[in-house]
Amino acid sequence: MLVAASPPATARAPGEIRIGVLDFLGSEATVGEWSPLLHHIEAALPGQTVRLEQLDHAGMRAAAAAGELDFIVTNPGHYVELEAELGASRILTLDAGSGRTPARALGSAVVVRADRSDLQSLIELRGKRVAAVGREGFGGFQLIWGVLADIGVSPDEDFAELQTVGFPMSKVLEAVASGRADAGIVRACLLEGLGEAGRAFRVVAPREEPGFPCATSTPLYPDWPLASLRHTPPELARQVAIALLSMDADSDHPTWAVPADYQSVHDLFRKLEIGPYAYLREPTLMVMAQRYWPWVAGFTLVLLGWILYTVRVEYLVKQRTAALSAALAERDRLESAARAAQEQADHLARLSVLGELSGTLAHELNQPLATIANYANSIIRRADNGRLTDAALREATTEIAAQAERASGILSRIRSFARKRTATREAVAPAELAGEAIVLFRGMMARAPEIALIDTVRPDSRIEVDRLQVQQVLLNLLKNAYDASRELPPDRQPLEVRLAATDGGLDIQVRDSGVGIDDATRARLFEPFFTTKTDGLGLGLSICRSIAEAHGGRLVADTPADGVGTCFTLSLPGLQCDPTHD
């Protein structure tokens, strides 16, 4: 439900969003202007009640400071002041359309009665009575003030009278029409919006602004922002921004765009020494010396100022050097933390692969353990029957030792693979790299498929990689290939690992003869948390691609030329061969 109220109350209803709007047109016009925005937010955020607070400059500042507003919609000048004073942060900029862009939408017009012909330029405002809504009006005073400053006209010193009539802005036109003021300052496009009534006035010194549909006496500035405040929940600000960015741009009401650049507003305020730059009006020591002290005392102060400046520069250099050192130390700390996090992620990924294979590992270890138990029981029975010979004892103990070594080898490879350690790179033979991964994979599978290793790389080739990380990738690819084909007939269950040299690199291909993957799945295959397995986490292939890219390579999935199964290709750079090898 949309609610309009002014002034804001201190009590806040649950689920209520309060938006303060600068009321420069009058209550009825303001509600009509901003109702589409409020209705759209309520439609996009069910259960929320949006409350419109129609405020003047002082009322909005007080309500924002008291935490009674969640968002504000105001002119750029007022926003810049609230940004510096209360930490307001723009999240969107109004896009009024009709030839106006968010960055070029606001101007100011000096208007006179259409029957006057004596005022043709802004410099002729000297000695005239001028009406404006107030000094805080952006389009209603400050933009014209900036142009007058450029031509050497001061509203305070050169106007016969500066009349501040307040909001709504129509009061300015009333003062001009009644003759109480010779000219008035209004927001550009106000006259055009009045239709026939606007023809009673004329804009002084209109400028040529390409594409702008209204007469303006000033350059153009960004449109009104929608801003959040320090106490506005970031999630609420994000939801409101997303909701307003989805407004239909073809509708007859204003829409919203990403925040515009308000640097031109800062430049204007700095020139006028107002708002955040009011401190520039304070007199410097040099001005005080020139105004109140004799020349000798002035020279002394200048010298003292130079000394103080030198001391301050040295202090700032030391301070900034310390800050830079702290920043570099923080960067090193963050890099170290990032490396530790990556190592932890790799370690967890290896444990995840082992977890997926742990169901078959017990069965694989059971074979050597069962053999050891059988031979041990055989020795006991023969000893009990008095039939234990040296040959039988030697045969049994030899077999027991062999099976124990087999079980120890399986556990040693798994423990080495699962061990957490710092990433290191070494030159390794491609065939050795792939062979160890295949042995590890087959050692953890109860019914491991046939895996053909096709090596077309020169025997003296070496590639510098992190052996364990690359084997982690191959083990993950072999597990995926096994899962894709284990339910198929036996002739389609064998896997193939192919090593091939490329231009300065190495391609390791893992192929299965499964059902393959469709284009939609292939497009998302390497996204984190995307999986086609009912018990998968969706992290394996994402981490595999990260490992490939960390080595300067890549990991891709394709359908083989014969259209059967899937082929994953791990491409790694830096394959080197012994130049002395024939």
XYZ file of C-alpha atoms in Angstrom:
582
model
C 0.000 0.000 0.000
C 1.428 3.422 -0.992
C 1.216 6.130 1.694
C 2.026 9.834 1.306
C 2.772 11.870 4.412
C 4.525 15.023 5.542
C 6.252 15.585 7.902
C 7.636 12.124 8.823
C 6.588 10.482 12.042
C 9.035 8.874 14.397
C 7.138 5.558 14.713
C 7.955 3.028 12.027
C 5.602 0.196 11.063
C 7.106 -3.250 10.372
C 7.929 -3.780 6.696
C 7.734 -0.047 5.947
C 10.086 1.718 3.513
C 10.299 5.495 3.842
C 11.381 7.581 0.870
C 11.925 11.313 1.335
C 11.254 13.415 -1.782
C 12.132 17.097 -2.227
C 8.769 18.843 -2.672
C 9.453 21.640 -5.158
C 6.233 21.320 -7.188
C 3.634 21.169 -4.393
C 2.073 18.203 -2.597
C -0.359 17.097 -5.307
C 2.166 17.345 -8.134
C 4.833 15.563 -6.059
C 2.571 12.584 -5.365
C 1.673 12.357 -9.054
C 5.344 12.622 -10.070
C 6.634 9.845 -7.819
C 3.653 7.481 -7.513
C 4.929 5.175 -10.339
C 8.216 4.710 -8.452
C 6.440 3.784 -5.226
C 3.934 1.460 -6.912
C 6.753 -0.356 -8.719
C 8.712 -0.916 -5.501
C 5.638 -2.312 -3.734
C 4.926 -4.625 -6.678
C 8.533 -5.868 -6.737
C 8.810 -6.280 -2.930
C 5.598 -7.934 -1.690
C 4.770 -7.299 1.938
C 6.532 -3.914 1.990
C 4.659 -0.639 2.489
C 6.256 2.353 0.790
C 5.745 5.706 2.509
C 6.399 8.974 0.649
C 7.666 11.893 2.755
C 7.302 15.275 0.988
C 9.951 17.569 2.443
C 11.812 20.803 1.893
C 15.616 21.037 2.124
C 15.790 21.527 5.890
C 13.104 18.928 6.602
C 14.865 16.285 4.534
C 18.194 16.966 6.233
C 16.608 16.680 9.678
C 14.656 13.499 8.851
C 17.718 11.833 7.298
C 19.895 12.765 10.296
C 17.274 11.346 12.690
C 17.156 8.005 10.830
C 13.507 8.488 9.829
C 14.163 7.870 6.104
C 15.519 4.844 4.245
C 16.032 6.592 0.897
C 16.019 10.149 -0.426
C 15.174 11.563 -3.851
C 16.423 15.107 -4.224
C 18.221 17.448 -6.582
C 21.938 16.850 -7.279
C 23.072 19.876 -5.260
C 21.173 18.856 -2.159
C 22.428 15.268 -2.584
C 26.071 16.419 -2.696
C 25.520 18.275 0.595
C 23.868 15.247 2.261
C 26.573 12.977 0.884
C 29.274 14.986 2.659
C 27.253 15.666 5.802
C 25.294 12.418 6.406
C 26.983 9.810 4.201
C 24.183 9.554 1.623
C 25.158 7.213 -1.221
C 23.492 7.329 -4.632
C 22.377 3.968 -6.006
C 20.446 5.120 -9.107
C 19.945 8.219 -11.244
C 16.621 9.301 -12.750
C 16.256 8.735 -16.496
C 13.519 11.149 -17.581
C 13.785 10.262 -21.266
C 12.360 12.597 -23.961
C 15.823 13.502 -25.237
C 17.328 13.848 -21.771
C 19.980 11.450 -20.523
C 20.781 10.819 -16.835
C 24.059 12.741 -17.264
C 22.481 15.724 -19.126
C 19.018 16.346 -17.730
C 18.894 19.439 -15.487
C 19.266 23.095 -16.377
C 18.069 26.412 -15.026
C 16.160 29.143 -16.816
C 15.899 32.877 -16.106
C 12.355 33.856 -17.099
C 10.708 37.235 -17.663
C 7.282 38.207 -18.883
C 6.906 37.652 -22.602
C 5.932 41.312 -23.138
C 9.296 42.594 -21.834
C 12.023 43.258 -24.386
C 14.616 45.000 -22.213
C 16.193 41.868 -20.699
C 18.056 39.858 -23.357
C 21.250 38.758 -21.551
C 22.102 37.621 -18.041
C 24.448 40.554 -17.442
C 21.415 42.844 -17.718
C 20.131 41.411 -14.430
C 22.300 43.974 -12.642
C 20.063 46.349 -10.751
C 16.957 44.144 -11.237
C 14.652 42.442 -8.782
C 15.037 38.645 -9.138
C 12.810 35.971 -7.571
C 14.029 32.460 -6.637
C 12.789 29.638 -4.420
C 15.824 30.042 -2.158
C 19.582 29.768 -2.053
C 19.390 25.981 -1.623
C 17.491 25.523 -4.884
C 19.703 23.713 -7.382
C 17.802 24.361 -10.600
C 15.991 27.235 -8.892
C 19.084 29.295 -8.040
C 22.510 27.626 -7.818
C 22.928 26.797 -11.522
C 22.220 30.425 -12.519
C 24.493 31.589 -9.701
C 27.338 29.596 -11.256
C 26.801 31.161 -14.708
C 26.562 34.670 -13.191
C 29.860 34.069 -11.343
C 31.527 33.341 -14.693
C 30.458 36.746 -16.091
C 31.246 38.686 -12.912
C 27.714 39.250 -11.619
C 27.047 38.755 -7.895
C 23.426 38.174 -6.812
C 24.144 39.732 -3.409
C 25.951 42.831 -4.681
C 24.524 43.447 -8.158
C 20.813 42.566 -7.859
C 18.514 45.325 -6.678
C 16.778 42.621 -4.651
C 16.937 38.818 -4.384
C 13.470 37.646 -3.397
C 13.281 34.123 -1.880
C 9.687 32.954 -2.262
C 10.048 29.272 -1.248
C 8.406 26.176 -2.679
C 6.496 25.372 -4.798
C 8.425 26.834 -7.731
C 5.220 28.221 -9.239
C 5.534 31.069 -6.691
C 8.487 32.380 -8.705
C 6.298 32.667 -11.819
C 3.591 34.389 -9.788
C 6.094 37.011 -8.586
C 7.245 37.686 -12.168
C 3.712 37.774 -13.579
C 2.519 40.207 -10.890
C 5.441 42.573 -11.424
C 6.880 42.105 -7.931
C 10.030 40.792 -9.629
C 11.625 41.725 -12.943
C 12.900 38.164 -13.523
C 12.692 34.757 -11.922
C 14.879 31.666 -11.724
C 13.161 28.314 -12.340
C 14.129 24.802 -13.290
C 14.455 24.243 -17.044
C 11.422 22.535 -18.661
C 9.037 24.042 -16.070
C 7.594 26.474 -18.656
C 7.236 23.730 -21.284
C 5.321 21.615 -18.771
C 2.755 24.388 -18.244
C 1.527 24.262 -21.830
C -0.375 27.388 -22.882
C 0.204 29.080 -19.515
C 3.945 28.943 -20.084
C 3.660 31.193 -23.167
C 3.198 34.184 -20.861
C 6.928 34.001 -20.086
C 10.197 34.076 -22.026
C 13.582 32.503 -21.243
C 16.513 34.943 -21.112
C 19.721 34.011 -22.984
C 18.694 30.463 -24.033
C 21.601 28.140 -24.817
C 21.993 25.619 -27.610
C 22.102 22.182 -25.942
C 21.902 19.411 -28.608
C 19.086 16.956 -27.985
C 17.717 18.815 -24.944
C 13.994 19.521 -25.460
C 13.689 22.640 -23.274
C 15.069 26.170 -23.150
C 17.844 26.585 -20.602
C 20.078 29.486 -19.558
C 22.772 27.193 -18.091
C 24.804 24.105 -19.015
C 23.180 20.751 -18.243
C 23.827 18.676 -15.123
C 22.967 15.096 -14.021
C 19.404 14.239 -13.040
C 18.079 13.568 -9.537
C 19.589 10.605 -7.672
C 17.929 7.976 -5.504
C 20.266 7.620 -2.513
C 20.478 5.362 0.513
C 21.654 6.499 3.941
C 24.198 5.139 6.388
C 21.556 3.210 8.321
C 19.808 1.803 5.217
C 20.294 -2.010 5.131
C 22.518 -2.851 2.128
C 20.249 -5.756 1.144
C 17.218 -3.437 1.047
C 19.167 -0.942 -1.087
C 20.129 -3.749 -3.473
C 16.528 -4.997 -3.755
C 15.168 -1.504 -4.423
C 17.864 -0.813 -7.024
C 17.115 -4.087 -8.853
C 13.379 -3.381 -8.733
C 13.711 0.126 -10.191
C 16.184 -0.889 -12.898
C 13.530 -3.298 -14.174
C 10.980 -0.508 -14.790
C 9.710 -0.430 -18.370
C 11.719 2.194 -20.275
C 8.921 2.536 -22.862
C 6.313 3.597 -20.296
C 5.082 7.184 -19.926
C 6.693 7.666 -16.519
C 10.388 8.270 -15.633
C 12.624 5.254 -15.230
C 15.988 4.778 -13.524
C 19.551 4.109 -14.633
C 22.878 3.314 -12.977
C 24.337 6.228 -10.970
C 25.585 9.143 -13.091
C 28.823 11.064 -12.503
C 28.147 14.069 -10.233
C 31.625 15.589 -10.561
C 30.179 18.579 -12.430
C 28.034 19.351 -9.353
C 31.132 19.196 -7.129
C 32.947 21.544 -9.540
C 30.045 24.026 -9.392
C 29.918 23.972 -5.576
C 33.673 24.355 -5.361
C 33.491 27.426 -7.607
C 30.665 28.917 -5.543
C 32.314 27.825 -2.263
C 29.088 26.346 -0.911
C 27.981 22.992 0.486
C 30.973 20.723 1.183
C 33.281 23.508 -0.038
C 32.012 26.310 2.204
C 35.247 26.076 4.133
C 37.001 27.715 1.152
C 35.382 31.027 2.134
C 37.294 31.139 5.405
C 40.096 33.744 5.230
C 43.668 32.455 4.995
C 46.578 33.748 7.013
C 47.800 35.597 3.948
C 44.482 37.407 3.525
C 44.431 38.340 7.201
C 47.973 39.688 6.915
C 47.195 41.744 3.838
C 44.067 43.179 5.445
C 45.158 43.925 9.014
C 48.916 43.962 9.287
C 51.622 46.259 8.002
C 53.817 45.026 5.188
C 56.634 43.976 7.499
C 54.366 41.859 9.632
C 52.896 40.404 6.470
C 56.320 39.353 5.220
C 57.036 37.751 8.601
C 53.832 35.763 8.415
C 54.621 34.604 4.904
C 58.004 33.361 6.045
C 56.424 31.628 9.016
C 53.845 30.066 6.742
C 56.590 28.731 4.472
C 58.331 27.155 7.451
C 55.106 25.595 8.657
C 54.371 24.346 5.166
C 57.780 22.688 4.940
C 57.297 21.001 8.290
C 53.830 19.834 7.269
C 55.082 18.433 3.957
C 57.748 16.438 5.768
C 55.148 15.195 8.215
C 52.784 14.199 5.415
C 55.600 12.415 3.573
C 56.406 10.383 6.676
C 52.720 9.739 7.334
C 52.036 8.620 3.770
C 55.192 6.532 3.699
C 53.975 4.748 6.812
C 50.543 4.328 5.249
C 52.115 2.924 2.090
C 54.194 0.485 4.106
C 51.097 -0.608 5.980
C 49.227 -1.024 2.696
C 52.035 -3.141 1.232
C 52.104 -5.277 4.361
C 48.340 -5.707 4.156
C 48.636 -6.663 0.480
C 51.257 -9.292 1.320
C 48.989 -10.588 4.088
C 46.023 -10.824 1.733
C 48.110 -12.579 -0.921
C 49.324 -15.048 1.693
C 45.762 -15.621 2.867
C 44.625 -16.118 -0.743
C 47.361 -18.712 -1.323
C 46.420 -20.510 1.895
C 42.744 -20.469 0.877
C 43.600 -21.899 -2.553
C 45.701 -24.646 -0.998
C 42.838 -25.439 1.384
C 40.388 -25.577 -1.539
C 42.686 -27.930 -3.461
C 43.070 -30.110 -0.378
C 39.306 -30.284 0.156
C 38.797 -31.099 -3.512
C 41.174 -34.056 -3.245
C 39.387 -35.265 -0.130
C 36.082 -34.907 -2.003
C 37.348 -37.153 -4.796
C 38.593 -39.693 -2.260
C 35.238 -39.528 -0.510
C 33.450 -40.413 -3.743
C 35.780 -43.412 -4.199
C 35.857 -44.543 -0.571
C 32.986 -47.003 -1.078
C 35.082 -49.114 -3.418
C 38.346 -48.653 -1.525
C 37.341 -51.010 1.291
C 36.585 -53.780 -1.223
C 39.949 -53.279 -2.961
C 41.889 -53.509 0.321
C 39.852 -56.525 1.355
C 41.502 -58.692 -1.351
C 45.125 -58.475 -0.073
C 43.916 -58.653 3.532
C 41.836 -61.763 2.804
C 44.828 -63.389 1.078
C 47.056 -62.605 4.082
C 44.470 -64.133 6.437
C 44.098 -67.303 4.291
C 47.834 -67.958 4.158
C 48.235 -67.249 7.880
C 45.410 -69.702 8.736
C 46.974 -72.253 6.375
C 50.259 -72.059 8.310
C 48.403 -72.522 11.601
C 46.469 -75.567 10.318
C 49.592 -77.227 8.905
C 51.459 -76.602 12.131
C 48.591 -78.152 14.122
C 48.565 -81.208 11.803
C 52.346 -81.561 11.807
C 52.486 -81.028 8.027
C 54.277 -77.667 7.988
C 57.304 -77.901 5.714
C 59.946 -75.316 4.942
C 58.721 -74.971 1.349
C 55.113 -74.408 2.432
C 56.205 -71.915 5.082
C 58.352 -70.008 2.564
C 55.540 -69.940 -0.016
C 52.969 -68.668 2.544
C 55.212 -66.014 4.085
C 56.307 -64.798 0.622
C 52.677 -64.385 -0.454
C 51.795 -62.694 2.849
C 54.638 -60.185 2.369
C 53.595 -59.496 -1.241
C 49.936 -58.871 -0.325
C 50.928 -56.674 2.637
C 53.157 -54.622 0.332
C 50.263 -54.323 -2.131
C 47.898 -53.024 0.577
C 50.593 -50.696 1.906
C 51.141 -49.294 -1.598
C 47.430 -48.533 -1.999
C 47.288 -46.745 1.334
C 50.563 -44.896 0.696
C 49.348 -43.499 -2.623
C 46.059 -42.395 -1.077
C 47.779 -40.808 1.932
C 50.198 -38.952 -0.343
C 47.342 -37.714 -2.532
C 45.241 -36.558 0.437
C 48.081 -34.891 2.341
C 47.755 -31.100 2.699
C 50.897 -29.344 1.489
C 52.144 -26.184 -0.191
C 51.850 -26.137 -3.985
C 55.209 -26.807 -5.678
C 56.108 -27.306 -9.326
C 58.628 -29.702 -10.764
C 59.644 -31.022 -14.160
C 57.957 -34.380 -14.723
C 57.536 -36.787 -17.636
C 53.975 -36.651 -19.042
C 53.703 -40.456 -19.177
C 54.807 -40.741 -15.548
C 52.306 -38.061 -14.544
C 49.362 -39.772 -16.241
C 50.484 -43.269 -15.259
C 50.572 -42.460 -11.558
C 47.052 -41.003 -11.740
C 45.784 -44.157 -13.513
C 47.449 -46.465 -10.955
C 45.973 -44.442 -8.090
C 42.522 -44.528 -9.693
C 42.601 -48.278 -10.383
C 43.943 -48.937 -6.900
C 40.838 -47.380 -5.349
C 38.268 -49.092 -7.579
C 36.814 -52.536 -6.933
C 35.851 -53.059 -10.585
C 38.056 -50.548 -12.326
C 37.495 -50.317 -16.106
C 40.223 -50.849 -18.629
C 42.176 -47.625 -19.159
C 44.281 -47.332 -22.301
C 47.206 -44.887 -22.045
C 48.201 -43.686 -25.535
C 51.456 -41.735 -25.380
C 52.542 -39.888 -28.551
C 54.966 -37.587 -26.726
C 58.760 -37.974 -27.017
C 60.205 -39.977 -24.090
C 62.608 -37.154 -23.141
C 59.786 -34.596 -22.806
C 59.282 -32.855 -19.511
C 56.645 -30.367 -18.330
C 56.877 -28.193 -15.207
C 53.674 -28.555 -13.161
C 52.401 -29.175 -9.673
C 52.316 -32.959 -9.926
C 49.639 -33.484 -7.283
C 47.310 -30.791 -8.626
C 47.451 -32.153 -12.183
C 46.903 -35.694 -10.916
C 43.930 -34.326 -8.959
C 42.473 -33.067 -12.257
C 43.092 -36.415 -14.008
C 41.628 -38.410 -11.106
C 38.503 -36.238 -11.194
C 38.168 -36.647 -14.970
C 38.648 -40.433 -14.733
C 36.012 -40.665 -12.003
C 33.540 -38.651 -14.119
C 34.296 -40.806 -17.171
C 33.760 -43.972 -15.130
C 30.438 -42.654 -13.789
C 29.296 -41.822 -17.334
C 29.861 -45.336 -18.684
C 29.680 -47.859 -15.827
C 26.000 -48.682 -16.475
C 26.615 -49.297 -20.201
C 27.502 -52.630 -21.874
C 31.045 -53.892 -21.212
C 32.306 -52.905 -24.673
C 31.579 -49.227 -23.886
C 33.102 -49.136 -20.396
C 36.854 -48.890 -21.226
C 38.409 -45.418 -20.923
C 41.178 -43.776 -22.908
C 43.910 -41.351 -21.807
C 45.876 -39.798 -24.689
C 49.035 -37.670 -24.413
C 49.840 -35.417 -27.365
C 52.380 -32.656 -27.884
C 51.153 -29.326 -29.207
C 52.988 -26.182 -30.249
C 55.043 -25.721 -27.077
C 52.505 -27.468 -24.881
C 50.907 -30.743 -23.842
C 47.332 -32.000 -24.299
C 46.052 -34.692 -21.924
C 42.744 -36.117 -23.154
C 40.422 -38.313 -21.084
C 37.687 -39.939 -23.154
C 34.745 -42.173 -22.324
C 32.158 -43.898 -24.517
C 29.159 -42.835 -22.440
C 25.968 -41.127 -23.492
C 27.667 -37.717 -23.840
C 26.442 -34.316 -22.671
C 24.064 -31.886 -24.348
C 24.892 -28.289 -25.266
C 22.991 -26.803 -22.319
C 24.903 -28.931 -19.807
C 28.236 -28.255 -21.551
C 27.646 -24.496 -21.287
C 27.372 -24.727 -17.474
C 29.727 -27.633 -16.898
C 32.454 -25.604 -15.166
C 30.165 -23.373 -13.079
C 30.637 -23.707 -9.291
C 27.905 -25.821 -7.630
C 26.480 -27.031 -10.968
C 26.249 -30.840 -11.065
C 24.302 -33.559 -12.824
C 24.951 -36.084 -10.044
C 22.405 -36.590 -7.289
C 25.138 -36.717 -4.639
C 27.604 -34.275 -6.212
C 28.696 -30.889 -4.855
C 29.352 -29.282 -8.238
C 32.880 -28.159 -7.270
C 35.111 -30.763 -8.929
C 35.241 -29.448 -12.494
C 35.224 -25.827 -11.316
C 38.342 -26.459 -9.225
C 39.892 -28.473 -12.067
C 39.488 -25.510 -14.429
C 41.007 -23.193 -11.788
C 44.036 -25.505 -11.514
C 44.404 -25.536 -15.307
C 44.237 -21.739 -15.510
C 46.693 -21.377 -12.603
C 49.145 -23.351 -14.764
C 48.491 -21.021 -17.694
C 46.433 -23.660 -19.491
C 42.788 -24.522 -19.985
C 40.286 -27.352 -19.563
C 37.543 -27.937 -22.165
C 34.926 -30.596 -22.879
C 34.023 -31.691 -26.429
C 32.142 -34.434 -28.215
C 34.531 -36.718 -30.157
C 34.389 -36.739 -33.948
C 32.556 -40.081 -33.979
C 29.839 -38.598 -31.758
C 30.260 -41.197 -28.999
C 30.907 -40.192 -25.396
C 32.748 -37.114 -24.122
C 36.377 -36.014 -24.328
C 37.916 -33.675 -21.738
C 41.162 -31.994 -22.820
C 43.607 -30.532 -20.296
C 46.014 -28.222 -22.176
C 49.224 -27.234 -20.375
C 51.974 -24.929 -21.711
C 55.729 -25.336 -21.400
C 56.443 -28.833 -22.749
C 60.212 -29.127 -23.201
C 62.409 -31.730 -24.844
C 66.100 -32.471 -24.503
C 67.711 -30.704 -27.525
C 70.573 -33.232 -27.547
C 68.195 -36.172 -27.829
C 68.122 -37.700 -31.264
